[in-house]
Short mmCIF file of C-alpha atoms in Angstrom, two decimals:
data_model
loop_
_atom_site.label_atom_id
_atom_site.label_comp_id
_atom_site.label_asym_id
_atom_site.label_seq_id
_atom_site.Cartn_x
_atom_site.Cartn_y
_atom_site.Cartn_z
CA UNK A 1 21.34 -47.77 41.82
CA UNK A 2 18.01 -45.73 42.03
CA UNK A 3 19.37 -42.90 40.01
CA UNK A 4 21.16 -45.79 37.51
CA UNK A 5 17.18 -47.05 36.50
CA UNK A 6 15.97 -43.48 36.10
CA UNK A 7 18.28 -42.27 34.16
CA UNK A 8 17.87 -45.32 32.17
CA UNK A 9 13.94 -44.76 32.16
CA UNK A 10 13.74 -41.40 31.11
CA UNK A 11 16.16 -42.37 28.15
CA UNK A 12 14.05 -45.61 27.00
CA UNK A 13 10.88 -42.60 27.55
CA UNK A 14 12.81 -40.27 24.97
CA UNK A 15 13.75 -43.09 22.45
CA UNK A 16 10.23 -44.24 22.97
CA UNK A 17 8.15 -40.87 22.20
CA UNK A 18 11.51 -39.71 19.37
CA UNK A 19 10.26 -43.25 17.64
CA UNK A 20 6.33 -42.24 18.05
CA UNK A 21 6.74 -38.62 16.42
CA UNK A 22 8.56 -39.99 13.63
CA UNK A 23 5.74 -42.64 12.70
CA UNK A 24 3.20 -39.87 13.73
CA UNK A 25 4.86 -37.87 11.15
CA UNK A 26 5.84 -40.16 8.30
CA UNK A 27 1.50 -41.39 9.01
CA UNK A 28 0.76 -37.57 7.96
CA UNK A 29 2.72 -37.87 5.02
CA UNK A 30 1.21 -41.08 3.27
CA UNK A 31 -2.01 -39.86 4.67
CA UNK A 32 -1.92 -36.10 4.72
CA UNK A 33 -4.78 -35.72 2.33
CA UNK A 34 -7.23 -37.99 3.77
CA UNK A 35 -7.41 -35.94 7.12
CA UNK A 36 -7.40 -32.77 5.00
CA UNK A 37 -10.78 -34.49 3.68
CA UNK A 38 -11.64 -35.55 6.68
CA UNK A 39 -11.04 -32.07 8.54
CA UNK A 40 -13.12 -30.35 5.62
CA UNK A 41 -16.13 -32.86 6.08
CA UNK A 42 -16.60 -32.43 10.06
CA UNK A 43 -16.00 -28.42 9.24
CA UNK A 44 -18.68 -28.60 6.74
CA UNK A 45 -21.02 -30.96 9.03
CA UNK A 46 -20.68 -27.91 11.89
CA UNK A 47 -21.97 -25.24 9.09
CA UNK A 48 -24.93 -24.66 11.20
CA UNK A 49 -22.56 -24.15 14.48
CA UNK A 50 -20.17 -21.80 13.18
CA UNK A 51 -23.22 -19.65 11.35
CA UNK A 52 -24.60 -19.65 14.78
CA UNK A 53 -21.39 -18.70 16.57
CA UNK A 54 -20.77 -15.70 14.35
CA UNK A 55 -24.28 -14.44 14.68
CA UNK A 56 -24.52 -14.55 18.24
CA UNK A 57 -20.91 -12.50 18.12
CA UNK A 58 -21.80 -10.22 15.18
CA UNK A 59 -25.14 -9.40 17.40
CA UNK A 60 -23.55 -9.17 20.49
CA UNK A 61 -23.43 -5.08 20.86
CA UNK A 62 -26.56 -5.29 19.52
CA UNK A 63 -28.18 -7.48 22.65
CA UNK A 64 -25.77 -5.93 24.97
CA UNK A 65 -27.16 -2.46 24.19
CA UNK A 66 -30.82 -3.82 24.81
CA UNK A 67 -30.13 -5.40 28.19
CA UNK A 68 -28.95 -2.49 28.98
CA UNK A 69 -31.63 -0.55 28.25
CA UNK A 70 -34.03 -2.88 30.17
CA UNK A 71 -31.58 -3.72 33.03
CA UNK A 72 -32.00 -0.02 33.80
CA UNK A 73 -36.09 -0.67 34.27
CA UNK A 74 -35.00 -2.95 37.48
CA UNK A 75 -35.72 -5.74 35.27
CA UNK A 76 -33.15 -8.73 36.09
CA UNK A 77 -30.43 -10.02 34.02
CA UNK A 78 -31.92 -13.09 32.85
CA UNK A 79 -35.31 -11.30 32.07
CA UNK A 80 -33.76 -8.55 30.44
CA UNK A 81 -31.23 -11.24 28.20
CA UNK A 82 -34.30 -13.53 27.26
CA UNK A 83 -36.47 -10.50 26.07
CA UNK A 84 -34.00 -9.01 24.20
CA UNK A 85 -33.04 -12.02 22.40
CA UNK A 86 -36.84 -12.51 21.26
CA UNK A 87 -36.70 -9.01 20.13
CA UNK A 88 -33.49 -9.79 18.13
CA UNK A 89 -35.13 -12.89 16.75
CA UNK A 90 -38.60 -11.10 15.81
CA UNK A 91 -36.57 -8.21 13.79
CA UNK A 92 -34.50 -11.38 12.09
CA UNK A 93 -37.77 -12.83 11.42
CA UNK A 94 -39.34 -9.67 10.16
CA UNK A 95 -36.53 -9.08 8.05
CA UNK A 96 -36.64 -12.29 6.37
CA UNK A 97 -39.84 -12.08 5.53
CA UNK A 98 -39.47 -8.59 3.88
CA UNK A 99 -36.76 -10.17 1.82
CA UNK A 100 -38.93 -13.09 1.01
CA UNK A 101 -41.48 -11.29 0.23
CA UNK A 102 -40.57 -7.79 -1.53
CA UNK A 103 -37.33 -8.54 -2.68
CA UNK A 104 -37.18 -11.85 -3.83
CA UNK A 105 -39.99 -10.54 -6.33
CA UNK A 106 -38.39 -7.64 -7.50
CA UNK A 107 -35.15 -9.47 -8.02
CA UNK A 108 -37.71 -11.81 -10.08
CA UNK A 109 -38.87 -9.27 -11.81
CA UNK A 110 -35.38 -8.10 -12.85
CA UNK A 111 -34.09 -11.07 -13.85
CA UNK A 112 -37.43 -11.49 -16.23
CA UNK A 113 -36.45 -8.53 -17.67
CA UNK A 114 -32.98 -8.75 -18.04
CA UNK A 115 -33.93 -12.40 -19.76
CA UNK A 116 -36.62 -10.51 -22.16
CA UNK A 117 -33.04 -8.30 -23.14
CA UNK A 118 -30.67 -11.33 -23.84
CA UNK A 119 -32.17 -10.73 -27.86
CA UNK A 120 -30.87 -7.10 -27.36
CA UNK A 121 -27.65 -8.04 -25.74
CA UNK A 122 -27.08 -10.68 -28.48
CA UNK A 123 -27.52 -7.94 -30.98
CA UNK A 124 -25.45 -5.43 -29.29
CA UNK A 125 -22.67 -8.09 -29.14
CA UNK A 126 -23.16 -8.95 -32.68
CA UNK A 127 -22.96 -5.37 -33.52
CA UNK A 128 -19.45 -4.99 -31.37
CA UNK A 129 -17.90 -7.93 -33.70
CA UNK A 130 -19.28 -6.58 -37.01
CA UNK A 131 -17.18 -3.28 -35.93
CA UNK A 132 -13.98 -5.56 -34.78
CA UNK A 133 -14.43 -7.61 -37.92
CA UNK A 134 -14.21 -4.76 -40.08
CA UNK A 135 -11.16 -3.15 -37.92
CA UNK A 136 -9.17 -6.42 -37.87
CA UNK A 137 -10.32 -9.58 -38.86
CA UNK A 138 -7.63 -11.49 -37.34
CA UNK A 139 -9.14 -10.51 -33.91
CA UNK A 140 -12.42 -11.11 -34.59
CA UNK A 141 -11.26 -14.86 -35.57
CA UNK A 142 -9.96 -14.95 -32.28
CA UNK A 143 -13.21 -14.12 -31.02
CA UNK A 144 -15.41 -16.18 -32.80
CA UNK A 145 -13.24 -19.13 -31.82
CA UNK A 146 -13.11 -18.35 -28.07
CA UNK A 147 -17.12 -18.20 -28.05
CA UNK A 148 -17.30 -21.57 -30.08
CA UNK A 149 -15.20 -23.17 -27.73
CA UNK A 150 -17.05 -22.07 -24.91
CA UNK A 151 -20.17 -22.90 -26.77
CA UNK A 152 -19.06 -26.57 -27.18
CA UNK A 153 -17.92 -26.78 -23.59
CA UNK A 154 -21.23 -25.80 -22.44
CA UNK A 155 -22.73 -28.38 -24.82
CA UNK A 156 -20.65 -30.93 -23.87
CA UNK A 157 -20.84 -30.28 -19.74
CA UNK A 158 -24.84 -29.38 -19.77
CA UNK A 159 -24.91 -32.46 -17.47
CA UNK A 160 -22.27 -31.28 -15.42
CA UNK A 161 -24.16 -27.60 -15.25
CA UNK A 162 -27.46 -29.06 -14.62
CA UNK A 163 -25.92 -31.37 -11.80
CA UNK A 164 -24.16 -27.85 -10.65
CA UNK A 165 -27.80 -26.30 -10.79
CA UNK A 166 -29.77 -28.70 -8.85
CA UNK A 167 -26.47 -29.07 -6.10
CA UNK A 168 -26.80 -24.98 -5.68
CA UNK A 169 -30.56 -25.78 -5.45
CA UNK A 170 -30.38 -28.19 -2.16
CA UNK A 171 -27.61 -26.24 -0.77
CA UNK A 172 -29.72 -23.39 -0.87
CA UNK A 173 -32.43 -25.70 0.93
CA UNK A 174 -29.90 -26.53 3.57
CA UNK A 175 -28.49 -23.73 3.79
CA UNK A 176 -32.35 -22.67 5.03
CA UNK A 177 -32.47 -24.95 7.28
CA UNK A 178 -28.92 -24.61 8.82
CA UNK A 179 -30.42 -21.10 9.36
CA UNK A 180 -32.89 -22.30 11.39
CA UNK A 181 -30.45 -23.98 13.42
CA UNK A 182 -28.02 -21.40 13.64
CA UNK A 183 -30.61 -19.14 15.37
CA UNK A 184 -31.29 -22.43 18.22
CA UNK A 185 -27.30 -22.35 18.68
CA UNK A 186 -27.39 -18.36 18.80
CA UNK A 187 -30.13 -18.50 21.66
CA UNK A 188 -27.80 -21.21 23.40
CA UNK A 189 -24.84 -19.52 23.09
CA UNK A 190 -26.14 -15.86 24.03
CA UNK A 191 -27.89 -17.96 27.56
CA UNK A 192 -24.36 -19.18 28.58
CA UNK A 193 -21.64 -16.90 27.43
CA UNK A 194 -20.66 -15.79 30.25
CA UNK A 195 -20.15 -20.01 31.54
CA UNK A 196 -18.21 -20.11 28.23
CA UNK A 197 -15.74 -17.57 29.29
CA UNK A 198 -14.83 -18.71 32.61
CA UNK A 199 -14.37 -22.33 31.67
CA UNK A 200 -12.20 -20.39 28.96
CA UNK A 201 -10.04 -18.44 31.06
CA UNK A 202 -10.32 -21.68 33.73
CA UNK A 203 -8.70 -23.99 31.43
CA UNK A 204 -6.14 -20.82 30.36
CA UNK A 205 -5.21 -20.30 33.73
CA UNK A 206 -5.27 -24.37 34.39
CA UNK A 207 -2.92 -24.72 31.40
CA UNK A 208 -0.90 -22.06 32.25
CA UNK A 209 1.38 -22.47 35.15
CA UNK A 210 3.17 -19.00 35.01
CA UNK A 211 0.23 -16.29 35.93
CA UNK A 212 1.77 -13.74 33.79
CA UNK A 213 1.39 -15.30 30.84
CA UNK A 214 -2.36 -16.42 30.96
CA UNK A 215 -2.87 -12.40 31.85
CA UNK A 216 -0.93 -11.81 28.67
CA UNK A 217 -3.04 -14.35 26.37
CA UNK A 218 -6.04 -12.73 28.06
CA UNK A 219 -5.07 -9.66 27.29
CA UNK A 220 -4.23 -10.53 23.74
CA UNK A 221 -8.00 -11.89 23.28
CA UNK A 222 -9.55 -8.47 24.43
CA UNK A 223 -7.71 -6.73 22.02
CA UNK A 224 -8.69 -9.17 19.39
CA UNK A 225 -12.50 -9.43 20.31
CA UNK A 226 -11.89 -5.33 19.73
CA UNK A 227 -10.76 -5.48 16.24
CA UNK A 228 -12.82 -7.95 15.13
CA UNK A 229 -15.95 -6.97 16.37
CA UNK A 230 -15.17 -3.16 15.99
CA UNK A 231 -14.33 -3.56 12.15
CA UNK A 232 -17.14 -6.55 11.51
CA UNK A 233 -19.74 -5.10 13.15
CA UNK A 234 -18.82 -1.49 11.30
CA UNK A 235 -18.37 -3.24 7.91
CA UNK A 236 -21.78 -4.55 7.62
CA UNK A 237 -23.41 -1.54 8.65
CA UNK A 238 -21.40 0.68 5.97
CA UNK A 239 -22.61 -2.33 3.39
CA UNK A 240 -26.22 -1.90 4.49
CA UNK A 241 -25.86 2.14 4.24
CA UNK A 242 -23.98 1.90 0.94
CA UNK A 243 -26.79 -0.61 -0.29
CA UNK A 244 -29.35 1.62 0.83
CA UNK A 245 -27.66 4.65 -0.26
CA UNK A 246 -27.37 3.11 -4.02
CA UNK A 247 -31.16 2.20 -4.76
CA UNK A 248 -32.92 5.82 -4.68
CA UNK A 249 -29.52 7.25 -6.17
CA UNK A 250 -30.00 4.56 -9.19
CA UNK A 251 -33.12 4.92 -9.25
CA UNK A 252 -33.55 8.71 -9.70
CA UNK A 253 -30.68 8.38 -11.82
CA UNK A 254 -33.07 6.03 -14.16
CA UNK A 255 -30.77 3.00 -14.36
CA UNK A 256 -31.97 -0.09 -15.51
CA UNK A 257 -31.80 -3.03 -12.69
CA UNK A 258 -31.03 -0.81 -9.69
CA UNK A 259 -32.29 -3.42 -6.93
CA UNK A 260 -30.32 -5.72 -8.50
CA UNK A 261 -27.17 -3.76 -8.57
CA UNK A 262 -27.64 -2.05 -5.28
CA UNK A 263 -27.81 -5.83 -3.42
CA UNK A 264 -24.60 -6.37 -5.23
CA UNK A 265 -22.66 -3.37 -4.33
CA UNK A 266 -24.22 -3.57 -0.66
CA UNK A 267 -22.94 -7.21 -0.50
CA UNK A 268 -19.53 -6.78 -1.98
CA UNK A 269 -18.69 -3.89 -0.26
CA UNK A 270 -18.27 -6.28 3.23
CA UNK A 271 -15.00 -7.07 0.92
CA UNK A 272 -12.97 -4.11 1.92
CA UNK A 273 -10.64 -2.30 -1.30
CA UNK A 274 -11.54 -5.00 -3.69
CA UNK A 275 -15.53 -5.21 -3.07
CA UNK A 276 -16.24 -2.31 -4.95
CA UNK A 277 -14.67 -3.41 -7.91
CA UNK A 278 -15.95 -6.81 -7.20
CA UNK A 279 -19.60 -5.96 -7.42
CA UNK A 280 -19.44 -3.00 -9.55
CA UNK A 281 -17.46 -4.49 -12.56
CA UNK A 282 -20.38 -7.23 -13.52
CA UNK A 283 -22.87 -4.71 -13.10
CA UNK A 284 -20.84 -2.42 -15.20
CA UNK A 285 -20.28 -4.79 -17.95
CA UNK A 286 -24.48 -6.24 -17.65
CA UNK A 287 -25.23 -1.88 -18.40
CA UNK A 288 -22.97 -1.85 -21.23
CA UNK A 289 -24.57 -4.95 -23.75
CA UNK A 290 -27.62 -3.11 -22.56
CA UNK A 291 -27.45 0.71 -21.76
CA UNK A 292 -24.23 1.64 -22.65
CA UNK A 293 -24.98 5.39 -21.92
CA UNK A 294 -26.20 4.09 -18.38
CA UNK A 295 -22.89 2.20 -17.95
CA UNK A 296 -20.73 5.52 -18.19
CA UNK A 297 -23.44 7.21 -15.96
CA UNK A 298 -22.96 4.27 -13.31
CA UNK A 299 -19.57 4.04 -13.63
CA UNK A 300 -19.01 7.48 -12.19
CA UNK A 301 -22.00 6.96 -9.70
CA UNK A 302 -20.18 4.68 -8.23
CA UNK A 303 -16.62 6.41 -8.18
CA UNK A 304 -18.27 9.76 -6.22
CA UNK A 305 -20.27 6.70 -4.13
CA UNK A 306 -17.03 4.73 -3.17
CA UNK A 307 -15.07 8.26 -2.51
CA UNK A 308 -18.09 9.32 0.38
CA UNK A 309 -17.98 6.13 1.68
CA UNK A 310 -14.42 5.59 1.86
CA UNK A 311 -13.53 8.98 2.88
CA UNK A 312 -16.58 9.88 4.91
CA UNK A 313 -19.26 7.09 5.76
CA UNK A 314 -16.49 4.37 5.85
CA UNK A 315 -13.91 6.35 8.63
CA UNK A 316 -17.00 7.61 11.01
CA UNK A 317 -18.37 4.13 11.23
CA UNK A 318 -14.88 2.15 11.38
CA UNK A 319 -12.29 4.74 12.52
CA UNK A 320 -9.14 3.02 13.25
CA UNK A 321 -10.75 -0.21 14.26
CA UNK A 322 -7.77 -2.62 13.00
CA UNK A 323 -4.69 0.09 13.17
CA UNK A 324 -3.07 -1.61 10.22
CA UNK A 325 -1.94 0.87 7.11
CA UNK A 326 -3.72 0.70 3.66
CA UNK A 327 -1.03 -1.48 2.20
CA UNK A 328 -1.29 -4.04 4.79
CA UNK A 329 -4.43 -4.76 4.35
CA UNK A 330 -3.70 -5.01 0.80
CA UNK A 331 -1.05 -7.65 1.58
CA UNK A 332 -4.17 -9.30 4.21
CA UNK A 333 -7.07 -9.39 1.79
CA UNK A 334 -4.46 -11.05 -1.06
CA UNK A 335 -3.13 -13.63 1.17
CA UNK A 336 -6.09 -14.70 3.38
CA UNK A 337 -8.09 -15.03 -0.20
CA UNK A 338 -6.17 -17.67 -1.69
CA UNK A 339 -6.56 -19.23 1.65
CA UNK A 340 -10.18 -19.23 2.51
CA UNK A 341 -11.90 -17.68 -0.75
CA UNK A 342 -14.59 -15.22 -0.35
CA UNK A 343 -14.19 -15.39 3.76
CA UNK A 344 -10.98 -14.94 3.82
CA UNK A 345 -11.48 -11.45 2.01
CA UNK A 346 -13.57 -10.41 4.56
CA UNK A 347 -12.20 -11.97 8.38
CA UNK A 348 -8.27 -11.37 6.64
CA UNK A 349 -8.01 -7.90 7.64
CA UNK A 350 -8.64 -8.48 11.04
CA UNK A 351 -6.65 -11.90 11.47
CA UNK A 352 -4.04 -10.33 9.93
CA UNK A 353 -4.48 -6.81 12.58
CA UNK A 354 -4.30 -9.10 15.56
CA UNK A 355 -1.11 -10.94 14.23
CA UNK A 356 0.15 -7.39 13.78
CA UNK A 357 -0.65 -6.15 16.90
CA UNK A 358 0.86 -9.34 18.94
CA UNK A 359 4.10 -8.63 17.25
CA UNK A 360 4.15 -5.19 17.47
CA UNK A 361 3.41 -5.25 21.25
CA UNK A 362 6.53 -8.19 21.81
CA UNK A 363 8.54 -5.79 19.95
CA UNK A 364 7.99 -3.01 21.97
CA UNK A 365 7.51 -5.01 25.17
CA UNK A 366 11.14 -5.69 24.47
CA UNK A 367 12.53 -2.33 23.17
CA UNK A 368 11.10 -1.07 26.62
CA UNK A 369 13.32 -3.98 28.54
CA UNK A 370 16.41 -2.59 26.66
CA UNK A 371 15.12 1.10 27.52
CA UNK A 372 15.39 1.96 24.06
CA UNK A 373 12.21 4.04 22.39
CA UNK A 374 9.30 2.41 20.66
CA UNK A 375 8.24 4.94 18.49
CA UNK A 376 9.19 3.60 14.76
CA UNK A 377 9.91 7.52 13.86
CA UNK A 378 13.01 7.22 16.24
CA UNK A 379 14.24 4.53 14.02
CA UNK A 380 14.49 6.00 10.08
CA UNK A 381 17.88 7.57 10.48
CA UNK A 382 19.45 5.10 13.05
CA UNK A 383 22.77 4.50 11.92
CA UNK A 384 23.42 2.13 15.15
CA UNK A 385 23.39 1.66 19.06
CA UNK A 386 26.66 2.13 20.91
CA UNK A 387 27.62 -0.76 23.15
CA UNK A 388 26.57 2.35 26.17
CA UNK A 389 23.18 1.74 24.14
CA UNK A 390 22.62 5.38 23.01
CA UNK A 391 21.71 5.84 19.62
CA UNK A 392 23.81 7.20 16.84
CA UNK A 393 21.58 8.72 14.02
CA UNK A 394 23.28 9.32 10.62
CA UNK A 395 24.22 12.64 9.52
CA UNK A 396 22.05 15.20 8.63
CA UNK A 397 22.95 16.00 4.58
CA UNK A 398 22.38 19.82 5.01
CA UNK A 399 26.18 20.04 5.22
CA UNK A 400 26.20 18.67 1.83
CA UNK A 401 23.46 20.35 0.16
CA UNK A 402 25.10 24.01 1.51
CA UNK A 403 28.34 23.37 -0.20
CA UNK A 404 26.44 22.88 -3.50
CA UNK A 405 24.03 26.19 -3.22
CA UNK A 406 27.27 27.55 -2.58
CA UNK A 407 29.25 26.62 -5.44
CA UNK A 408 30.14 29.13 -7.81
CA UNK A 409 29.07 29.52 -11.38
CA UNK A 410 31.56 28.73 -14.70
CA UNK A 411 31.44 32.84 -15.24
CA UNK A 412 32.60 33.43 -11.43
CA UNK A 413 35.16 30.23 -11.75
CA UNK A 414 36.41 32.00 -14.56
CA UNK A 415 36.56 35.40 -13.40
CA UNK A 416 38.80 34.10 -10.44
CA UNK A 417 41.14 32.00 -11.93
CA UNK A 418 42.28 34.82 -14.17
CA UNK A 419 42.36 37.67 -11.02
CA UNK A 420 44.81 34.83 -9.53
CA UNK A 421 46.49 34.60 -13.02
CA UNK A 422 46.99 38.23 -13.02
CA UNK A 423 48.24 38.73 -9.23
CA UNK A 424 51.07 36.12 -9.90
CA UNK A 425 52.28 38.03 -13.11
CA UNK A 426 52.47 41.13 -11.05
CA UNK A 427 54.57 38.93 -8.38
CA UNK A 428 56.65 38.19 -11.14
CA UNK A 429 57.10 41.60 -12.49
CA UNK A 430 58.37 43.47 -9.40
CA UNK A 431 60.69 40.05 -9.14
#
């Protein structure tokens, strides 16, 4: 009788939580876009959080290396965390204020100027169509009717653009002041990091009833912290040298706007394959309405720069920090983008190196319970494995190729066919 009610309970449980997913789901559907909103606007409320959270990881090595340092003048480890995080926050500090107050002027200053050219630039432009004009006029039709039409949309969305304006404006305001708070939450977070990973690997291990498994997830995280942090951390300081790098170069070089430019190379270059291009191809285009000679000039600057760096700066700094080939992180940077924009160009790569290297290692992990190899090498010529599970490889084609260096020529064919022609007539004659 007991077993008669449970059996009946656990089946009026199923029905019960079958009926709840299927409401829980169809509720998604009719209101799948709402949450999406919804999702988006507590995201965007925790701005200030997640700013914080990546700075206290981005600056991690950087405090680890000064407690270090001060842990090894007997000073304690709450001493030597609090001091170095004031010394972290001093150099942020200092920095800011050198960008507030010597860059933010020059960058003034070269946007006055590059205002003062716009009459220039309008008169190199106009030049450019007079040439087109007289080459084809159909095309310069063409022209003249894209730039009216994007003349009247401006005209007719000036409200929009102003709106646009003053939005960028206060974002820029709170953006400033989710700075402010994203240095508080870096202090917090840096003071109990270590609590934070053992209420992690608590709840893991909580969760987790088989211990092998938690060791495994554990194991995966390390390897993740070390390609994110080893290619992050090494991306931004290859910006900041190619940045640096580009200002005395463009400047001895006599380009116009070089702080301008270098900022934007330094800052596209976190982008890695595309940033280049990214921030070179607007400063490219800005040098030829108004220095066309100093265009070509930049354009190979930047070639030989992007060659050092990607060849030399970029591999000593980086090495093999995500173990991913070239073209996968093609395939990463293009699919994370239309995903998450502008971050997803940058934190792609190594997303996309730690999905990699989970399924490479349950790949292998079960290659090596089959005792078959894991090296992919072994693998190019495998025709198949033999139910005795020893691999057959295909045939080597050297068999192949021999019998063709070793065919004859038409002359030799020739020759042959008629010393066989003439041994069979002398068969016949002593017949």
């Amino acid at each position: 009788m007991k077993s008669t009610w449970k059996k009946a309970l656990i089946w009026c449980s199923a029905v019960f939580l079958t009926l709840a997913a299927v409401i829980a789901f169809y509720f998604l559907l009719l209101n799948g876009s709402s949450i999406l909103k919804g999702l988006n606007s507590v995201i965007k409320s925790m701005a200030a959080i997640w700013l914080g959270l990546g700075l206290a990881y981005v600056l991690d090595p950087l405090i680890q290396f000064g407690e270090r340092r001060l842990r090894k003048c007997n000073m304690n480890q709450t001493a030597a965390r609090i001091l170095t995080l004031l010394t972290v926050l001093v150099l942020i500090g200092f920095l800011l204020f050198l960008i507030i107050s010597r860059l933010v002027p020059r960058l003034g200053e070269t946007i006055n100027g590059l205002i003062s050219d716009l009459p220039g630039i309008q008169k190199t432009i106009n030049s450019y169509l007079d040439r087109v004009n007289e080459w084809n006029p159909e095309v310069y039709d063409i022209i003249i009717n894209m730039i009216s039409t994007a003349t009247d949309w401006i005209n007719t969305n000036l409200y929009i653009t102003i709106n646009a304006i003053m939005q960028n404006v206060l974002g820029l305001i709170s953006g400033i002041v989710n700075l402010f708070v994203a240095l508080i939450v870096l202090v917090y977070a840096q003071m109990s990091k270590e609590r934070f990973i053992g209420q992690s690997k608590k709840l893991l291990y909580a969760i987790c009833h088989h211990k092998g498994a938690a060791d495994w997830i554990l194991d995966i995280f390390r390897q993740a912290n070390l390609i994110f942090s080893g290619f992050i951390t090494g991306k931004i300081i290859d910006s900041i040298i190619v940045g640096v790098i580009c200002f005395p170069c463009l400047s001895i070089l006599n380009i116009h706007y070089a702080l301008l430019i270098s900022v934007v190379i330094g800052v596209t270059n976190i982008i890695p394959v595309f940033g280049p291009f990214i921030g070179a191809i607007p400063c490219g285009l800005l040098l030829l309405f108004t220095h066309p000679l100093e265009a070509l000039v930049f354009a190979f600057f930047i070639l030989l720069l992007q060659q050092i760096d990607g060849n030399i700066i970029g591999p000593r700094i980086l090495g093999d920090s995500t173990g991913v080939s070239a073209f996968w992180v093609m395939v990463a940077i293009l699919l994370f983008s239309n995903l998450l924009g502008i971050v997803g160009m940058i934190v792609g790569v190594p997303i996309f190196a730690t999905l990699y290297y989970i399924i490479k290692r349950i790949v292998e992990e079960e290659l090596a319970r089959q005792k078959l190899p894991t090296d992919t090498m072994e693998y190019v010529r495998l025709e198949k494995i033999d139910e005795n599970g020893q691999m057959i490889y295909l045939k080597d084609d050297g068999g192949k190729k021999k019998s063709l260096s070793n065919r004859k020529s038409l002359k030799e064919i020739a020759l042959s066919i008629k010393t066989t022609a003439a041994a069979l007539c002398k068969k016949r004659q002593k017949k």
